[in-house]
């Protein structure tokens, strides 16, 4: 792919959250690119820093979090140097965002219609009639047939799935080039989750939009993502296309995650293989590779120094000392 | 046992007992300079009032009409009032009265409010509804009027208004306890205790009371300030203790008459009240930060 | 009822008063005429989405929630309307929220010994500590953990403490109410394995409640699918997975994310409907009728009876 296909480039991004008990290094020098029209999955457990990197792109890190290093470029423009006004414009019109809990993002005292049109007024000069018709059309396009009726409703009158659709509609109103979905389906029931995921896929294809899909659910990654970054303890452990990551996982953590969830064949009663150990303490992360205390292949070097990023194949990288040894297969399988 | 691998927490080398939550809170509190200073200030005031006979030889009722409105001197460190009485001894004995009345009122209100609040929150339903409406009615009576009524019934001038203060302090305390108890009762650990067959009495003693203790402590320190103010106001408007018994509120009111010429007579008791109230409020804030883990860990 | 049944519930009903979005009073039928048996030593999975009443059903069986009507039998004894005290130690529950189910102001030792104190009086201090340490060991924790507070543990470890508390009274039957839903993926499998091991060693009977069909399918012997207070389909894992009869079960199965990109791509996604789920139950008809893509005129008129469509495979659908 050429450089112009890159919509978003994140290079060596670091994010810290200072607190009374010490500094939490939420994101440590991670890099990833998002190409036009693709879905980039960021998968990780709680505390892996998967959301913080995306919030940094939006410059929406909750206080006291701040970016301490690295470079974020959106269509070649340096996001971190944006002025307040540029940022405002950038947030609504170039990037849309949807969250885990739509109810907290919708204002309870305004109707759905008011919230949609408000978004349009904020970013475009548009007449009221046009704003309403654009809003209705947008609601239809996210699968709400009864759009006129929904426009007059208040957020609490809608189900969780419906609220999330409205959130997607609001995010899409200004034709963003990138949509960040932060655990957008986690709070929803399985059937509704499936609908929302299918909707996101459809929207992406129709508009040629890119999506950063942040989730802890490895199953969803297989469904929606083109490429995926596996994060643990603020580092990207492995990155590649979904096929690379699912069929040729190269990092013990990825292998562990895949083995820890029930297989596609649900009737298999094979024992699950958990990843043992406990989560890392964010205030005192382990030395060396952050995953080493839980890794079954831990070597001496893993305890001492951070593994470099290893090119497994074209577009497939992993950070693990095992890969530096030639007989990696033997290590992982044995 | 045939677990694949035993999960052991990594830092098991240290066998030390983890500090209790109360100890941890105390540690946080001691790190807060404002709270520590406030505590020392307030305790100093209390100790001085209690130790009044050791600090001053003056009798707070001894008048000397030829030495009125005097400024501070070696003999009278805080001067004398409009009847020539020693201000220091009046301040200390007056503080005794004010603090005693305030704390007795809080003690009664916490005791009565505690029982009502826990019962109301624990039983819920109609009982709770009736109790809360009665509490609403009590909260609607102005404290001063309540104080006058109580004094009228039980006798003026001997501090009976502390019962009125106690009654006035009950409603907010009941509301606080009721909501705390209700949120605790709806938690899953109570459900777990019920599933284990733990008796209602034990649930209250071992789960509810330890969990409401923290908010109650914060509440008491904040209410103590309020009670001292309330006591001062009642004394100030002249329905407090009967003369010649000193008490900060009435002392302010006496000094008020000569405020322009001899401001120290009113300002000294004012300052004492202010110090108490400010130090108690800072202490309360410190306690809240120390006892509420959601604030503490930020 | 059969002698192998440890738990048998008959026409169990529980409704909660509620208000709809317009503020009108309604009744939410959380458990609506459920009849179910759980065999001794088996794990019955109960799957359903939020609001399906699966949690209420679990708590009603333990009588933490009193049923409006119906009977609950434990080992052949009707336990509705009797003093539960002697039965508390035989039936236990593990909760979804590991931190919320542990008293933050109690040390782990007291949390675990609470049940022992309530059910078995007159234990000496040393016997008690021995019992607590043994339980901690059984759930994979250290005995030194007994003197710590819940907030010092990770979610997975807290869930182990919750399990130890339930085991402390030697129960026969345990309701696992979404025990892994709040945990990260890597800890989910630890807890699932632990529950499986304990069942094998101690012969527990489980009612495993979850919204995640793949987890339920993994651990259960039989599965009940719940929708709006009713069990719409009940059968072995094979029945549910290979021969789902109820349209809702089919919708659930097709919605599970498959952790395999190739299978995922081939899968056709049947999106049932884009319209809002009906909050209440329509008069008379099948409660799933509004969302069902196979619904006929009959479905809107009469609620389907629960029928046995194959041996041990029950389904409440006119079309099955």
Coordinates of N, CA, C and O in Angstrom, one line a residue, chain B residues 157-232:
Chain B
X157 N -33.2 28.3 80.6 CA -32.0 28.8 81.2 C -31.0 27.7 81.6 O -29.9 28.0 82.0
X158 N -31.4 26.4 81.6 CA -30.5 25.4 82.2 C -30.0 24.5 81.1 O -29.6 23.4 81.3
X159 N -30.1 24.9 79.8 CA -29.5 24.2 78.7 C -30.5 23.1 78.1 O -30.0 22.2 77.4
X160 N -31.7 23.3 78.4 CA -32.7 22.3 77.8 C -32.8 22.4 76.3 O -33.3 21.5 75.6
X161 N -32.3 23.5 75.8 CA -32.4 23.7 74.3 C -31.6 22.7 73.6 O -31.7 22.5 72.4
X162 N -30.7 22.0 74.3 CA -29.9 20.9 73.6 C -30.8 19.8 73.1 O -30.5 19.2 72.1
X163 N -31.9 19.6 73.8 CA -32.8 18.6 73.3 C -33.4 19.0 72.0 O -33.6 18.3 71.0
X164 N -33.7 20.3 71.9 CA -34.2 20.9 70.6 C -33.2 20.7 69.5 O -33.5 20.4 68.4
X165 N -31.9 21.0 69.9 CA -30.8 20.8 68.9 C -30.7 19.4 68.5 O -30.6 19.1 67.3
X166 N -30.8 18.5 69.4 CA -30.8 17.1 69.1 C -31.9 16.7 68.1 O -31.6 16.0 67.1
X167 N -33.1 17.2 68.4 CA -34.2 16.8 67.5 C -34.0 17.4 66.1 O -34.2 16.8 65.1
X168 N -33.4 18.7 66.1 CA -33.2 19.3 64.8 C -32.1 18.6 64.0 O -32.1 18.6 62.8
X169 N -31.2 17.9 64.7 CA -30.1 17.3 64.0 C -30.5 15.8 63.6 O -29.8 15.2 62.8
X170 N -31.6 15.3 64.1 CA -32.0 14.0 63.7 C -32.3 13.8 62.3 O -31.8 12.9 61.6
X171 N -33.2 14.6 61.6 CA -33.6 14.3 60.3 C -32.5 14.1 59.3 O -32.5 13.1 58.5
X172 N -31.5 15.1 59.2 CA -30.5 14.8 58.2 C -29.7 13.5 58.4 O -29.3 12.8 57.5
X173 N -29.5 13.2 59.7 CA -28.8 12.0 60.0 C -29.6 10.7 59.6 O -29.0 9.8 59.1
X174 N -30.9 10.8 59.9 CA -31.7 9.6 59.5 C -31.7 9.4 58.0 O -31.5 8.3 57.5
X175 N -31.8 10.5 57.3 CA -31.8 10.4 55.8 C -30.5 9.8 55.3 O -30.4 9.0 54.5
X176 N -29.4 10.3 55.9 CA -28.0 9.8 55.5 C -27.9 8.3 55.8 O -27.6 7.5 54.9
X177 N -28.3 7.9 57.0 CA -28.2 6.5 57.4 C -29.1 5.6 56.5 O -28.7 4.5 56.1
X178 N -30.3 6.1 56.3 CA -31.3 5.3 55.6 C -30.8 5.0 54.2 O -30.8 3.8 53.7
X179 N -30.3 6.0 53.5 CA -29.8 5.8 52.1 C -28.6 4.9 52.1 O -28.4 4.0 51.3
X180 N -27.7 5.1 53.1 CA -26.5 4.2 53.2 C -26.9 2.8 53.5 O -26.4 1.9 52.8
X181 N -27.8 2.6 54.4 CA -28.2 1.2 54.8 C -28.9 0.6 53.5 O -28.7 -0.5 53.2
X182 N -29.7 1.4 52.9 CA -30.4 0.8 51.7 C -29.5 0.4 50.6 O -29.6 -0.7 50.0
X183 N -28.5 1.2 50.4 CA -27.5 0.8 49.3 C -26.7 -0.4 49.8 O -26.4 -1.3 48.9
X184 N -26.4 -0.5 51.0 CA -25.7 -1.7 51.5 C -26.6 -2.9 51.4 O -26.2 -4.0 51.0
X185 N -27.8 -2.7 51.8 CA -28.8 -3.9 51.8 C -29.0 -4.4 50.4 O -29.3 -5.6 50.2
X186 N -28.9 -3.5 49.4 CA -29.1 -4.0 48.1 C -27.8 -4.6 47.4 O -27.9 -5.0 46.3
X187 N -26.7 -4.6 48.2 CA -25.5 -5.1 47.6 C -25.5 -6.6 47.6 O -26.2 -7.2 48.3
X188 N -24.6 -7.1 46.7 CA -24.6 -8.6 46.6 C -24.0 -9.3 47.8 O -24.3 -10.4 48.0
X189 N -23.1 -8.6 48.6 CA -22.6 -9.3 49.7 C -23.6 -9.5 50.8 O -23.5 -10.5 51.6
X190 N -24.6 -8.7 50.8 CA -25.7 -8.9 51.8 C -26.5 -10.1 51.2 O -27.0 -11.0 52.0
X191 N -26.7 -10.2 49.9 CA -27.5 -11.3 49.4 C -26.7 -12.6 49.6 O -27.3 -13.6 49.9
X192 N -25.4 -12.5 49.5 CA -24.6 -13.7 49.8 C -24.7 -14.1 51.2 O -24.9 -15.3 51.5
X193 N -24.7 -13.2 52.1 CA -24.9 -13.5 53.6 C -26.3 -14.1 53.8 O -26.4 -15.1 54.6
X194 N -27.3 -13.6 53.1 CA -28.6 -14.2 53.3 C -28.6 -15.6 52.8 O -29.2 -16.5 53.3
X195 N -28.0 -15.8 51.6 CA -27.9 -17.2 51.0 C -27.2 -18.1 52.0 O -27.4 -19.3 52.0
X196 N -26.3 -17.6 52.8 CA -25.5 -18.5 53.7 C -26.3 -18.7 55.0 O -25.9 -19.5 55.9
X197 N -27.5 -18.1 55.1 CA -28.3 -18.3 56.3 C -27.9 -17.4 57.5 O -28.2 -17.8 58.6
X198 N -27.1 -16.4 57.2 CA -26.7 -15.5 58.3 C -28.0 -14.7 58.8 O -28.8 -14.3 58.0
X199 N -28.1 -14.6 60.1 CA -29.3 -14.0 60.7 C -29.3 -12.5 60.4 O -28.3 -11.9 60.2
X200 N -30.5 -11.9 60.5 CA -30.7 -10.5 60.2 C -29.8 -9.7 61.2 O -29.2 -8.7 60.8
X201 N -29.8 -10.1 62.5 CA -29.1 -9.4 63.5 C -27.6 -9.4 63.1 O -26.9 -8.4 63.2
X202 N -27.1 -10.6 62.7 CA -25.7 -10.6 62.3 C -25.4 -9.8 61.1 O -24.3 -9.3 61.0
X203 N -26.3 -9.8 60.2 CA -26.1 -9.0 59.0 C -25.9 -7.5 59.4 O -25.0 -6.8 58.9
X204 N -26.8 -7.0 60.3 CA -26.7 -5.6 60.7 C -25.3 -5.4 61.4 O -24.6 -4.5 61.1
X205 N -25.0 -6.3 62.3 CA -23.8 -6.1 63.1 C -22.5 -6.2 62.3 O -21.6 -5.4 62.4
X206 N -22.5 -7.3 61.5 CA -21.2 -7.5 60.8 C -21.0 -6.9 59.5 O -19.9 -6.7 59.0
X207 N -22.1 -6.5 58.8 CA -22.0 -5.9 57.5 C -22.5 -4.4 57.5 O -21.8 -3.6 57.0
X208 N -23.7 -4.2 58.0 CA -24.3 -2.9 57.8 C -23.5 -1.9 58.7 O -23.1 -0.8 58.2
X209 N -23.3 -2.1 60.0 CA -22.7 -1.1 60.8 C -21.3 -0.8 60.4 O -21.0 0.4 60.3
X210 N -20.4 -1.8 60.2 CA -19.1 -1.4 59.7 C -19.1 -0.6 58.4 O -18.2 0.3 58.3
X211 N -20.0 -0.8 57.6 CA -20.0 -0.1 56.3 C -20.6 1.3 56.4 O -20.4 2.1 55.6
X212 N -21.5 1.5 57.4 CA -22.0 2.9 57.6 C -21.1 3.7 58.5 O -21.3 4.9 58.6
X213 N -20.2 3.0 59.2 CA -19.4 3.8 60.2 C -18.6 4.9 59.5 O -18.6 6.0 60.1
X214 N -18.1 4.7 58.3 CA -17.3 5.8 57.7 C -18.2 7.0 57.4 O -17.8 8.1 57.8
X215 N -19.3 6.8 56.6 CA -20.1 8.1 56.4 C -20.6 8.7 57.7 O -20.7 9.9 57.8
X216 N -20.9 7.9 58.7 CA -21.3 8.5 60.0 C -20.3 9.3 60.6 O -20.5 10.4 61.1
X217 N -19.0 8.9 60.6 CA -17.9 9.6 61.2 C -17.7 10.9 60.5 O -17.6 12.0 61.1
X218 N -17.8 10.9 59.1 CA -17.7 12.1 58.4 C -18.8 13.1 58.7 O -18.6 14.3 59.0
X219 N -20.0 12.5 58.8 CA -21.2 13.3 59.1 C -21.0 14.0 60.5 O -21.3 15.1 60.7
X220 N -20.6 13.2 61.5 CA -20.5 13.7 62.9 C -19.5 14.9 62.9 O -19.8 16.0 63.5
X221 N -18.4 14.8 62.2 CA -17.4 15.9 62.3 C -18.0 17.2 61.6 O -17.7 18.3 62.1
X222 N -18.7 17.0 60.6 CA -19.3 18.1 59.9 C -20.5 18.7 60.7 O -20.7 19.9 60.8
X223 N -21.2 17.8 61.4 CA -22.4 18.3 62.1 C -22.0 19.0 63.4 O -22.7 19.8 63.9
X224 N -20.8 18.5 64.0 CA -20.3 19.2 65.2 C -20.2 20.6 65.0 O -20.6 21.5 65.8
X225 N -19.6 21.0 63.8 CA -19.5 22.4 63.5 C -20.8 23.1 63.5 O -21.0 24.2 64.0
X226 N -21.8 22.4 62.8 CA -23.1 23.0 62.7 C -23.8 23.2 64.1 O -24.4 24.2 64.4
X227 N -23.6 22.2 65.0 CA -24.2 22.2 66.3 C -23.6 23.3 67.1 O -24.3 24.0 67.8
X228 N -22.3 23.6 67.0 CA -21.7 24.7 67.7 C -22.2 26.0 67.3 O -22.6 26.9 68.1
X229 N -22.4 26.1 66.0 CA -23.0 27.4 65.4 C -24.5 27.5 65.9 O -24.9 28.6 66.3
X230 N -25.2 26.4 65.9 CA -26.6 26.4 66.3 C -26.7 26.9 67.8 O -27.5 27.7 68.2
X231 N -25.8 26.3 68.6 CA -25.8 26.6 70.1 C -25.4 28.1 70.3 O -26.0 28.7 71.1
X232 N -24.5 28.6 69.5 CA -24.1 30.0 69.6 C -25.3 30.9 69.3 O -25.5 31.9 69.9

